[in-house]
Amino acid sequence: MVGWDEVTQGVVLESFEVPMEENVAHIRPEERPYSDFSSYTATVASWRVIKPVYNRDICIDCQNCWVWCPDTSIISRDKQMLGIDYDHCKGCGVCVEVCPTNPKSLLMFSEAEEPEAALAKWPEKKKKEKK
């Protein structure tokens, strides 16, 4: 296996170990035969500085975070948000920006923050001001 800077120009890096004969969209990501060159098998957890933390009690399962996540790091099954794939989440914060709830069901915290501690710091619902 060669490093990224040793790959010959024009080479094709296959995403899967074997050619996919069926539509890969119908296979759950964790069941796909990814190759060692795939970004799915690599982790970015070692260089992320901030991460989203998910609060199930606030989430309305709108799927905005799942649709807009550039790294498919939102874990959703049957239109229900289940959590975050921290091996592939880069901490961009897009999921937080598109979350419509009040307060948001996803908030960014330091990478070192434990999810339980982050949940204890969750803000209260903001009341709308009457004019």
mmCIF file of N, CA and C in Angstrom:
data_model
loop_
_atom_site.group_PDB
_atom_site.id
_atom_site.type_symbol
_atom_site.label_atom_id
_atom_site.label_comp_id
_atom_site.label_asym_id
_atom_site.label_seq_id
_atom_site.Cartn_x
_atom_site.Cartn_y
_atom_site.Cartn_z
ATOM 1 N N MET A 1 0.846 -1.174 0.000
ATOM 2 C CA MET A 1 0.000 0.000 0.000
ATOM 3 C C MET A 1 0.893 1.240 0.000
ATOM 4 N N VAL A 2 0.577 2.200 -0.839
ATOM 5 C CA VAL A 2 1.376 3.406 -0.947
ATOM 6 C C VAL A 2 0.646 4.577 -0.308
ATOM 7 N N GLY A 3 1.404 5.604 0.051
ATOM 8 C CA GLY A 3 0.815 6.807 0.626
ATOM 9 C C GLY A 3 0.177 7.663 -0.451
ATOM 10 N N TRP A 4 -0.594 8.663 -0.040
ATOM 11 C CA TRP A 4 -1.313 9.500 -0.992
ATOM 12 C C TRP A 4 -0.368 10.216 -1.946
ATOM 13 N N ASP A 5 0.836 10.545 -1.481
ATOM 14 C CA ASP A 5 1.780 11.262 -2.321
ATOM 15 C C ASP A 5 2.609 10.342 -3.224
ATOM 16 N N GLU A 6 2.369 9.035 -3.140
ATOM 17 C CA GLU A 6 3.096 8.072 -3.966
ATOM 18 C C GLU A 6 2.211 7.422 -5.032
ATOM 19 N N VAL A 7 0.937 7.792 -5.078
ATOM 20 C CA VAL A 7 0.014 7.213 -6.044
ATOM 21 C C VAL A 7 0.331 7.766 -7.431
ATOM 22 N N THR A 8 0.409 6.902 -8.413
ATOM 23 C CA THR A 8 0.687 7.296 -9.794
ATOM 24 C C THR A 8 -0.454 8.141 -10.344
ATOM 25 N N GLN A 9 -0.110 9.203 -11.068
ATOM 26 C CA GLN A 9 -1.129 10.071 -11.655
ATOM 27 C C GLN A 9 -2.013 9.262 -12.594
ATOM 28 N N GLY A 10 -3.311 9.518 -12.527
ATOM 29 C CA GLY A 10 -4.262 8.863 -13.417
ATOM 30 C C GLY A 10 -4.745 7.507 -12.937
ATOM 31 N N VAL A 11 -4.233 7.023 -11.820
ATOM 32 C CA VAL A 11 -4.653 5.719 -11.310
ATOM 33 C C VAL A 11 -6.076 5.821 -10.751
ATOM 34 N N VAL A 12 -6.814 4.750 -10.840
ATOM 35 C CA VAL A 12 -8.172 4.696 -10.302
ATOM 36 C C VAL A 12 -8.130 3.943 -8.977
ATOM 37 N N LEU A 13 -8.635 4.563 -7.935
ATOM 38 C CA LEU A 13 -8.718 3.913 -6.631
ATOM 39 C C LEU A 13 -10.157 3.456 -6.446
ATOM 40 N N GLU A 14 -10.366 2.167 -6.502
ATOM 41 C CA GLU A 14 -11.711 1.616 -6.386
ATOM 42 C C GLU A 14 -12.229 1.780 -4.957
ATOM 43 N N SER A 15 -13.498 2.090 -4.832
ATOM 44 C CA SER A 15 -14.106 2.265 -3.514
ATOM 45 C C SER A 15 -14.371 0.944 -2.807
ATOM 46 N N PHE A 16 -14.549 -0.127 -3.588
ATOM 47 C CA PHE A 16 -14.929 -1.405 -3.007
ATOM 48 C C PHE A 16 -13.916 -2.491 -3.342
ATOM 49 N N GLU A 17 -13.800 -3.483 -2.467
ATOM 50 C CA GLU A 17 -12.880 -4.601 -2.666
ATOM 51 C C GLU A 17 -13.237 -5.427 -3.893
ATOM 52 N N VAL A 18 -14.519 -5.578 -4.141
ATOM 53 C CA VAL A 18 -14.993 -6.356 -5.288
ATOM 54 C C VAL A 18 -15.924 -5.471 -6.110
ATOM 55 N N PRO A 19 -16.009 -5.704 -7.413
ATOM 56 C CA PRO A 19 -16.951 -4.908 -8.217
ATOM 57 C C PRO A 19 -18.383 -5.106 -7.705
ATOM 58 N N MET A 20 -19.113 -4.006 -7.582
ATOM 59 C CA MET A 20 -20.480 -4.064 -7.083
ATOM 60 C C MET A 20 -21.422 -4.350 -8.243
ATOM 61 N N GLU A 21 -22.072 -5.500 -8.182
ATOM 62 C CA GLU A 21 -23.003 -5.884 -9.246
ATOM 63 C C GLU A 21 -24.401 -5.317 -9.008
ATOM 64 N N GLU A 22 -24.724 -5.034 -7.762
ATOM 65 C CA GLU A 22 -26.031 -4.448 -7.482
ATOM 66 C C GLU A 22 -25.855 -2.985 -7.097
ATOM 67 N N ASN A 23 -26.930 -2.249 -7.078
ATOM 68 C CA ASN A 23 -26.895 -0.838 -6.743
ATOM 69 C C ASN A 23 -26.469 -0.671 -5.286
ATOM 70 N N VAL A 24 -25.336 -0.024 -5.078
ATOM 71 C CA VAL A 24 -24.768 0.125 -3.740
ATOM 72 C C VAL A 24 -25.687 0.942 -2.812
ATOM 73 N N ALA A 25 -26.555 1.757 -3.382
ATOM 74 C CA ALA A 25 -27.462 2.561 -2.562
ATOM 75 C C ALA A 25 -28.431 1.697 -1.756
ATOM 76 N N HIS A 26 -28.622 0.454 -2.171
ATOM 77 C CA HIS A 26 -29.543 -0.427 -1.470
ATOM 78 C C HIS A 26 -28.856 -1.258 -0.388
ATOM 79 N N ILE A 27 -27.568 -1.039 -0.189
ATOM 80 C CA ILE A 27 -26.810 -1.754 0.842
ATOM 81 C C ILE A 27 -26.420 -0.756 1.920
ATOM 82 N N ARG A 28 -26.659 -1.090 3.173
ATOM 83 C CA ARG A 28 -26.296 -0.185 4.256
ATOM 84 C C ARG A 28 -24.784 0.031 4.248
ATOM 85 N N PRO A 29 -24.335 1.252 4.552
ATOM 86 C CA PRO A 29 -22.894 1.548 4.493
ATOM 87 C C PRO A 29 -22.031 0.569 5.287
ATOM 88 N N GLU A 30 -22.477 0.181 6.455
ATOM 89 C CA GLU A 30 -21.665 -0.720 7.286
ATOM 90 C C GLU A 30 -21.589 -2.143 6.729
ATOM 91 N N GLU A 31 -22.397 -2.454 5.722
ATOM 92 C CA GLU A 31 -22.392 -3.787 5.113
ATOM 93 C C GLU A 31 -21.693 -3.800 3.748
ATOM 94 N N ARG A 32 -21.226 -2.658 3.276
ATOM 95 C CA ARG A 32 -20.554 -2.570 1.983
ATOM 96 C C ARG A 32 -19.099 -3.022 2.105
ATOM 97 N N PRO A 33 -18.561 -3.689 1.071
ATOM 98 C CA PRO A 33 -17.170 -4.171 1.117
ATOM 99 C C PRO A 33 -16.173 -3.087 0.692
ATOM 100 N N TYR A 34 -15.988 -2.061 1.528
ATOM 101 C CA TYR A 34 -15.097 -0.956 1.187
ATOM 102 C C TYR A 34 -13.646 -1.415 1.113
ATOM 103 N N SER A 35 -12.889 -0.806 0.198
ATOM 104 C CA SER A 35 -11.461 -1.106 0.080
ATOM 105 C C SER A 35 -10.682 -0.294 1.111
ATOM 106 N N ASP A 36 -9.417 -0.613 1.268
ATOM 107 C CA ASP A 36 -8.569 0.121 2.203
ATOM 108 C C ASP A 36 -8.328 1.552 1.749
ATOM 109 N N PHE A 37 -8.546 1.839 0.460
ATOM 110 C CA PHE A 37 -8.339 3.183 -0.065
ATOM 111 C C PHE A 37 -9.550 4.085 0.157
ATOM 112 N N SER A 38 -10.658 3.540 0.578
ATOM 113 C CA SER A 38 -11.883 4.306 0.714
ATOM 114 C C SER A 38 -11.835 5.218 1.934
ATOM 115 N N SER A 39 -12.412 6.391 1.806
ATOM 116 C CA SER A 39 -12.470 7.291 2.956
ATOM 117 C C SER A 39 -13.399 6.740 4.036
ATOM 118 N N TYR A 40 -14.232 5.769 3.660
ATOM 119 C CA TYR A 40 -15.127 5.175 4.659
ATOM 120 C C TYR A 40 -14.341 4.363 5.685
ATOM 121 N N THR A 41 -13.226 3.788 5.286
ATOM 122 C CA THR A 41 -12.450 2.956 6.209
ATOM 123 C C THR A 41 -11.454 3.778 7.023
ATOM 124 N N ALA A 42 -11.197 5.015 6.636
ATOM 125 C CA ALA A 42 -10.267 5.878 7.358
ATOM 126 C C ALA A 42 -11.018 6.668 8.424
ATOM 127 N N THR A 43 -10.306 7.130 9.424
ATOM 128 C CA THR A 43 -10.932 7.927 10.475
ATOM 129 C C THR A 43 -10.314 9.318 10.506
ATOM 130 N N VAL A 44 -11.107 10.305 10.848
ATOM 131 C CA VAL A 44 -10.615 11.672 10.991
ATOM 132 C C VAL A 44 -10.690 12.130 12.443
ATOM 133 N N ALA A 45 -11.060 11.234 13.314
ATOM 134 C CA ALA A 45 -11.278 11.581 14.718
ATOM 135 C C ALA A 45 -10.031 12.155 15.386
ATOM 136 N N SER A 46 -8.857 11.827 14.893
ATOM 137 C CA SER A 46 -7.630 12.287 15.536
ATOM 138 C C SER A 46 -7.328 13.759 15.283
ATOM 139 N N TRP A 47 -7.913 14.377 14.265
ATOM 140 C CA TRP A 47 -7.612 15.779 13.994
ATOM 141 C C TRP A 47 -8.795 16.723 14.128
ATOM 142 N N ARG A 48 -9.973 16.214 14.442
ATOM 143 C CA ARG A 48 -11.144 17.078 14.627
ATOM 144 C C ARG A 48 -10.967 17.866 15.933
ATOM 145 N N VAL A 49 -11.334 19.151 15.938
ATOM 146 C CA VAL A 49 -11.183 20.007 17.111
ATOM 147 C C VAL A 49 -12.509 20.184 17.847
ATOM 148 N N ILE A 50 -13.590 20.348 17.079
ATOM 149 C CA ILE A 50 -14.927 20.448 17.660
ATOM 150 C C ILE A 50 -15.817 19.400 17.008
ATOM 151 N N LYS A 51 -16.849 19.014 17.732
ATOM 152 C CA LYS A 51 -17.746 17.968 17.228
ATOM 153 C C LYS A 51 -19.182 18.304 17.564
ATOM 154 N N PRO A 52 -20.118 17.813 16.757
ATOM 155 C CA PRO A 52 -21.521 18.001 17.114
ATOM 156 C C PRO A 52 -21.932 16.962 18.150
ATOM 157 N N VAL A 53 -22.749 17.392 19.078
ATOM 158 C CA VAL A 53 -23.348 16.478 20.054
ATOM 159 C C VAL A 53 -24.848 16.519 19.800
ATOM 160 N N TYR A 54 -25.465 15.369 19.895
ATOM 161 C CA TYR A 54 -26.867 15.183 19.519
ATOM 162 C C TYR A 54 -27.734 15.001 20.759
ATOM 163 N N ASN A 55 -28.845 15.738 20.828
ATOM 164 C CA ASN A 55 -29.783 15.641 21.945
ATOM 165 C C ASN A 55 -31.094 15.025 21.436
ATOM 166 N N ARG A 56 -31.301 13.760 21.717
ATOM 167 C CA ARG A 56 -32.479 13.020 21.246
ATOM 168 C C ARG A 56 -33.783 13.627 21.758
ATOM 169 N N ASP A 57 -33.763 14.214 22.945
ATOM 170 C CA ASP A 57 -34.990 14.763 23.538
ATOM 171 C C ASP A 57 -35.538 15.962 22.771
ATOM 172 N N ILE A 58 -34.716 16.612 21.976
ATOM 173 C CA ILE A 58 -35.132 17.804 21.245
ATOM 174 C C ILE A 58 -35.381 17.507 19.768
ATOM 175 N N CYS A 59 -34.723 16.502 19.242
ATOM 176 C CA CYS A 59 -34.783 16.190 17.813
ATOM 177 C C CYS A 59 -36.217 15.884 17.347
ATOM 178 N N ILE A 60 -36.569 16.417 16.162
ATOM 179 C CA ILE A 60 -37.893 16.164 15.575
ATOM 180 C C ILE A 60 -37.791 15.257 14.345
ATOM 181 N N ASP A 61 -36.609 14.676 14.125
ATOM 182 C CA ASP A 61 -36.369 13.762 12.999
ATOM 183 C C ASP A 61 -36.731 14.384 11.649
ATOM 184 N N CYS A 62 -36.371 15.634 11.460
ATOM 185 C CA CYS A 62 -36.652 16.312 10.193
ATOM 186 C C CYS A 62 -35.716 15.853 9.076
ATOM 187 N N GLN A 63 -34.583 15.273 9.434
ATOM 188 C CA GLN A 63 -33.580 14.751 8.499
ATOM 189 C C GLN A 63 -32.754 15.832 7.804
ATOM 190 N N ASN A 64 -32.887 17.096 8.200
ATOM 191 C CA ASN A 64 -32.057 18.147 7.604
ATOM 192 C C ASN A 64 -30.572 17.852 7.786
ATOM 193 N N CYS A 65 -30.180 17.432 8.979
ATOM 194 C CA CYS A 65 -28.764 17.157 9.240
ATOM 195 C C CYS A 65 -28.257 16.024 8.348
ATOM 196 N N TRP A 66 -29.067 15.005 8.164
ATOM 197 C CA TRP A 66 -28.690 13.853 7.336
ATOM 198 C C TRP A 66 -28.531 14.270 5.876
ATOM 199 N N VAL A 67 -29.466 15.083 5.385
ATOM 200 C CA VAL A 67 -29.433 15.531 3.989
ATOM 201 C C VAL A 67 -28.217 16.414 3.721
ATOM 202 N N TRP A 68 -27.904 17.332 4.636
ATOM 203 C CA TRP A 68 -26.876 18.331 4.384
ATOM 204 C C TRP A 68 -25.473 17.932 4.819
ATOM 205 N N CYS A 69 -25.305 16.884 5.591
ATOM 206 C CA CYS A 69 -23.966 16.483 6.049
ATOM 207 C C CYS A 69 -23.082 16.123 4.854
ATOM 208 N N PRO A 70 -21.955 16.821 4.680
ATOM 209 C CA PRO A 70 -21.097 16.545 3.522
ATOM 210 C C PRO A 70 -20.305 15.237 3.633
ATOM 211 N N ASP A 71 -20.288 14.627 4.802
ATOM 212 C CA ASP A 71 -19.503 13.406 5.003
ATOM 213 C C ASP A 71 -20.355 12.196 5.357
ATOM 214 N N THR A 72 -21.646 12.290 5.185
ATOM 215 C CA THR A 72 -22.589 11.225 5.550
ATOM 216 C C THR A 72 -22.293 10.677 6.944
ATOM 217 N N SER A 73 -22.069 11.584 7.876
ATOM 218 C CA SER A 73 -21.749 11.192 9.251
ATOM 219 C C SER A 73 -22.964 11.135 10.164
ATOM 220 N N ILE A 74 -24.118 11.492 9.657
ATOM 221 C CA ILE A 74 -25.342 11.398 10.443
ATOM 222 C C ILE A 74 -25.915 9.997 10.254
ATOM 223 N N ILE A 75 -26.142 9.309 11.338
ATOM 224 C CA ILE A 75 -26.685 7.954 11.271
ATOM 225 C C ILE A 75 -28.196 8.040 11.413
ATOM 226 N N SER A 76 -28.884 7.634 10.368
ATOM 227 C CA SER A 76 -30.339 7.694 10.336
ATOM 228 C C SER A 76 -30.873 6.397 9.742
ATOM 229 N N ARG A 77 -31.898 5.855 10.360
ATOM 230 C CA ARG A 77 -32.555 4.652 9.850
ATOM 231 C C ARG A 77 -34.056 4.870 9.917
ATOM 232 N N ASP A 78 -34.732 4.561 8.827
ATOM 233 C CA ASP A 78 -36.187 4.681 8.766
ATOM 234 C C ASP A 78 -36.659 6.065 9.206
ATOM 235 N N LYS A 79 -35.967 7.088 8.695
ATOM 236 C CA LYS A 79 -36.296 8.493 8.953
ATOM 237 C C LYS A 79 -36.219 8.869 10.425
ATOM 238 N N GLN A 80 -35.337 8.215 11.160
ATOM 239 C CA GLN A 80 -35.118 8.558 12.564
ATOM 240 C C GLN A 80 -33.625 8.758 12.790
ATOM 241 N N MET A 81 -33.278 9.910 13.333
ATOM 242 C CA MET A 81 -31.894 10.227 13.661
ATOM 243 C C MET A 81 -31.451 9.333 14.807
ATOM 244 N N LEU A 82 -30.322 8.621 14.613
ATOM 245 C CA LEU A 82 -29.827 7.708 15.638
ATOM 246 C C LEU A 82 -28.550 8.190 16.305
ATOM 247 N N GLY A 83 -27.805 9.026 15.626
ATOM 248 C CA GLY A 83 -26.556 9.505 16.210
ATOM 249 C C GLY A 83 -25.593 10.017 15.158
ATOM 250 N N ILE A 84 -24.311 10.106 15.548
ATOM 251 C CA ILE A 84 -23.274 10.667 14.691
ATOM 252 C C ILE A 84 -22.123 9.679 14.569
ATOM 253 N N ASP A 85 -21.653 9.504 13.360
ATOM 254 C CA ASP A 85 -20.492 8.659 13.086
ATOM 255 C C ASP A 85 -19.247 9.518 13.307
ATOM 256 N N TYR A 86 -18.684 9.459 14.513
ATOM 257 C CA TYR A 86 -17.544 10.304 14.853
ATOM 258 C C TYR A 86 -16.255 9.875 14.165
ATOM 259 N N ASP A 87 -16.194 8.689 13.590
ATOM 260 C CA ASP A 87 -15.003 8.296 12.835
ATOM 261 C C ASP A 87 -14.865 9.111 11.557
ATOM 262 N N HIS A 88 -15.985 9.579 11.010
ATOM 263 C CA HIS A 88 -15.955 10.289 9.733
ATOM 264 C C HIS A 88 -16.392 11.751 9.819
ATOM 265 N N CYS A 89 -16.976 12.154 10.922
ATOM 266 C CA CYS A 89 -17.387 13.551 11.104
ATOM 267 C C CYS A 89 -16.141 14.427 11.210
ATOM 268 N N LYS A 90 -16.116 15.497 10.421
ATOM 269 C CA LYS A 90 -14.970 16.398 10.426
ATOM 270 C C LYS A 90 -15.204 17.644 11.284
ATOM 271 N N GLY A 91 -16.387 17.763 11.871
ATOM 272 C CA GLY A 91 -16.656 18.884 12.751
ATOM 273 C C GLY A 91 -16.951 20.186 12.028
ATOM 274 N N CYS A 92 -17.536 20.101 10.836
ATOM 275 C CA CYS A 92 -17.797 21.313 10.047
ATOM 276 C C CYS A 92 -18.942 22.152 10.607
ATOM 277 N N GLY A 93 -19.897 21.534 11.289
ATOM 278 C CA GLY A 93 -21.003 22.266 11.885
ATOM 279 C C GLY A 93 -22.197 22.493 10.984
ATOM 280 N N VAL A 94 -22.193 21.948 9.783
ATOM 281 C CA VAL A 94 -23.327 22.114 8.865
ATOM 282 C C VAL A 94 -24.605 21.565 9.507
ATOM 283 N N CYS A 95 -24.506 20.434 10.169
ATOM 284 C CA CYS A 95 -25.685 19.826 10.797
ATOM 285 C C CYS A 95 -26.330 20.768 11.815
ATOM 286 N N VAL A 96 -25.511 21.484 12.557
ATOM 287 C CA VAL A 96 -26.027 22.431 13.552
ATOM 288 C C VAL A 96 -26.712 23.606 12.858
ATOM 289 N N GLU A 97 -26.100 24.089 11.793
ATOM 290 C CA GLU A 97 -26.655 25.238 11.070
ATOM 291 C C GLU A 97 -28.031 24.943 10.473
ATOM 292 N N VAL A 98 -28.251 23.717 9.997
ATOM 293 C CA VAL A 98 -29.524 23.406 9.336
ATOM 294 C C VAL A 98 -30.582 22.865 10.295
ATOM 295 N N CYS A 99 -30.246 22.674 11.545
ATOM 296 C CA CYS A 99 -31.200 22.159 12.526
ATOM 297 C C CYS A 99 -32.238 23.235 12.862
ATOM 298 N N PRO A 100 -33.545 22.931 12.707
ATOM 299 C CA PRO A 100 -34.575 23.948 12.907
ATOM 300 C C PRO A 100 -35.140 24.046 14.322
ATOM 301 N N THR A 101 -34.746 23.159 15.222
ATOM 302 C CA THR A 101 -35.395 23.144 16.535
ATOM 303 C C THR A 101 -34.908 24.277 17.427
ATOM 304 N N ASN A 102 -35.669 24.542 18.487
ATOM 305 C CA ASN A 102 -35.356 25.584 19.446
ATOM 306 C C ASN A 102 -35.451 25.016 20.869
ATOM 307 N N PRO A 103 -34.314 24.802 21.531
ATOM 308 C CA PRO A 103 -32.954 24.965 21.041
ATOM 309 C C PRO A 103 -32.616 23.885 20.028
ATOM 310 N N LYS A 104 -31.498 24.031 19.389
ATOM 311 C CA LYS A 104 -31.091 23.064 18.365
ATOM 312 C C LYS A 104 -30.853 21.691 18.995
ATOM 313 N N SER A 105 -31.136 20.651 18.233
ATOM 314 C CA SER A 105 -30.914 19.295 18.742
ATOM 315 C C SER A 105 -29.478 18.838 18.515
ATOM 316 N N LEU A 106 -28.707 19.622 17.788
ATOM 317 C CA LEU A 106 -27.278 19.386 17.591
ATOM 318 C C LEU A 106 -26.544 20.681 17.928
ATOM 319 N N LEU A 107 -25.517 20.579 18.749
ATOM 320 C CA LEU A 107 -24.685 21.734 19.080
ATOM 321 C C LEU A 107 -23.227 21.319 19.020
ATOM 322 N N MET A 108 -22.359 22.280 18.719
ATOM 323 C CA MET A 108 -20.926 22.001 18.641
ATOM 324 C C MET A 108 -20.281 22.164 20.015
ATOM 325 N N PHE A 109 -19.431 21.204 20.352
ATOM 326 C CA PHE A 109 -18.675 21.222 21.605
ATOM 327 C C PHE A 109 -17.231 20.849 21.315
ATOM 328 N N SER A 110 -16.374 21.106 22.255
ATOM 329 C CA SER A 110 -14.969 20.730 22.128
ATOM 330 C C SER A 110 -14.854 19.219 21.938
ATOM 331 N N GLU A 111 -13.868 18.811 21.179
ATOM 332 C CA GLU A 111 -13.630 17.383 20.959
ATOM 333 C C GLU A 111 -13.420 16.649 22.278
ATOM 334 N N ALA A 112 -12.819 17.311 23.248
ATOM 335 C CA ALA A 112 -12.534 16.681 24.540
ATOM 336 C C ALA A 112 -13.767 16.545 25.434
ATOM 337 N N GLU A 113 -14.830 17.266 25.108
ATOM 338 C CA GLU A 113 -16.054 17.244 25.929
ATOM 339 C C GLU A 113 -16.764 15.896 25.799
ATOM 340 N N GLU A 114 -17.051 15.276 26.914
ATOM 341 C CA GLU A 114 -17.817 14.024 26.906
ATOM 342 C C GLU A 114 -19.274 14.347 26.567
ATOM 343 N N PRO A 115 -19.932 13.502 25.774
ATOM 344 C CA PRO A 115 -21.329 13.782 25.391
ATOM 345 C C PRO A 115 -22.259 14.007 26.592
ATOM 346 N N GLU A 116 -22.088 13.263 27.659
ATOM 347 C CA GLU A 116 -22.943 13.430 28.847
ATOM 348 C C GLU A 116 -22.763 14.819 29.458
ATOM 349 N N ALA A 117 -21.527 15.302 29.507
ATOM 350 C CA ALA A 117 -21.256 16.641 30.048
ATOM 351 C C ALA A 117 -21.845 17.710 29.128
ATOM 352 N N ALA A 118 -21.752 17.491 27.819
ATOM 353 C CA ALA A 118 -22.323 18.445 26.853
ATOM 354 C C ALA A 118 -23.841 18.512 27.003
ATOM 355 N N LEU A 119 -24.473 17.360 27.156
ATOM 356 C CA LEU A 119 -25.935 17.333 27.321
ATOM 357 C C LEU A 119 -26.364 18.076 28.583
ATOM 358 N N ALA A 120 -25.551 18.018 29.631
ATOM 359 C CA ALA A 120 -25.880 18.728 30.876
ATOM 360 C C ALA A 120 -25.814 20.240 30.693
ATOM 361 N N LYS A 121 -25.092 20.711 29.685
ATOM 362 C CA LYS A 121 -24.952 22.146 29.420
ATOM 363 C C LYS A 121 -25.940 22.655 28.376
ATOM 364 N N TRP A 122 -26.862 21.808 27.938
ATOM 365 C CA TRP A 122 -27.766 22.184 26.846
ATOM 366 C C TRP A 122 -28.597 23.400 27.225
ATOM 367 N N PRO A 123 -28.759 24.355 26.323
ATOM 368 C CA PRO A 123 -29.555 25.557 26.642
ATOM 369 C C PRO A 123 -31.047 25.241 26.728
ATOM 370 N N GLU A 124 -31.748 26.097 27.450
ATOM 371 C CA GLU A 124 -33.206 25.975 27.560
ATOM 372 C C GLU A 124 -33.852 26.582 26.316
ATOM 373 N N LYS A 125 -35.110 26.241 26.098
ATOM 374 C CA LYS A 125 -35.841 26.791 24.959
ATOM 375 C C LYS A 125 -35.979 28.297 25.126
ATOM 376 N N LYS A 126 -35.698 29.015 24.037
ATOM 377 C CA LYS A 126 -35.827 30.471 24.050
ATOM 378 C C LYS A 126 -37.264 30.839 23.755
ATOM 379 N N LYS A 127 -37.812 31.710 24.577
ATOM 380 C CA LYS A 127 -39.191 32.166 24.360
ATOM 381 C C LYS A 127 -39.170 33.334 23.394
ATOM 382 N N LYS A 128 -40.153 33.351 22.515
ATOM 383 C CA LYS A 128 -40.251 34.433 21.544
ATOM 384 C C LYS A 128 -40.697 35.701 22.269
ATOM 385 N N GLU A 129 -40.051 36.800 21.897
ATOM 386 C CA GLU A 129 -40.417 38.086 22.503
ATOM 387 C C GLU A 129 -41.659 38.638 21.805
ATOM 388 N N LYS A 130 -42.580 39.146 22.622
ATOM 389 C CA LYS A 130 -43.783 39.778 22.070
ATOM 390 C C LYS A 130 -43.476 41.232 21.774
ATOM 391 N N LYS A 131 -43.961 41.672 20.631
ATOM 392 C CA LYS A 131 -43.708 43.080 20.247
ATOM 393 C C LYS A 131 -44.897 43.942 20.529
#
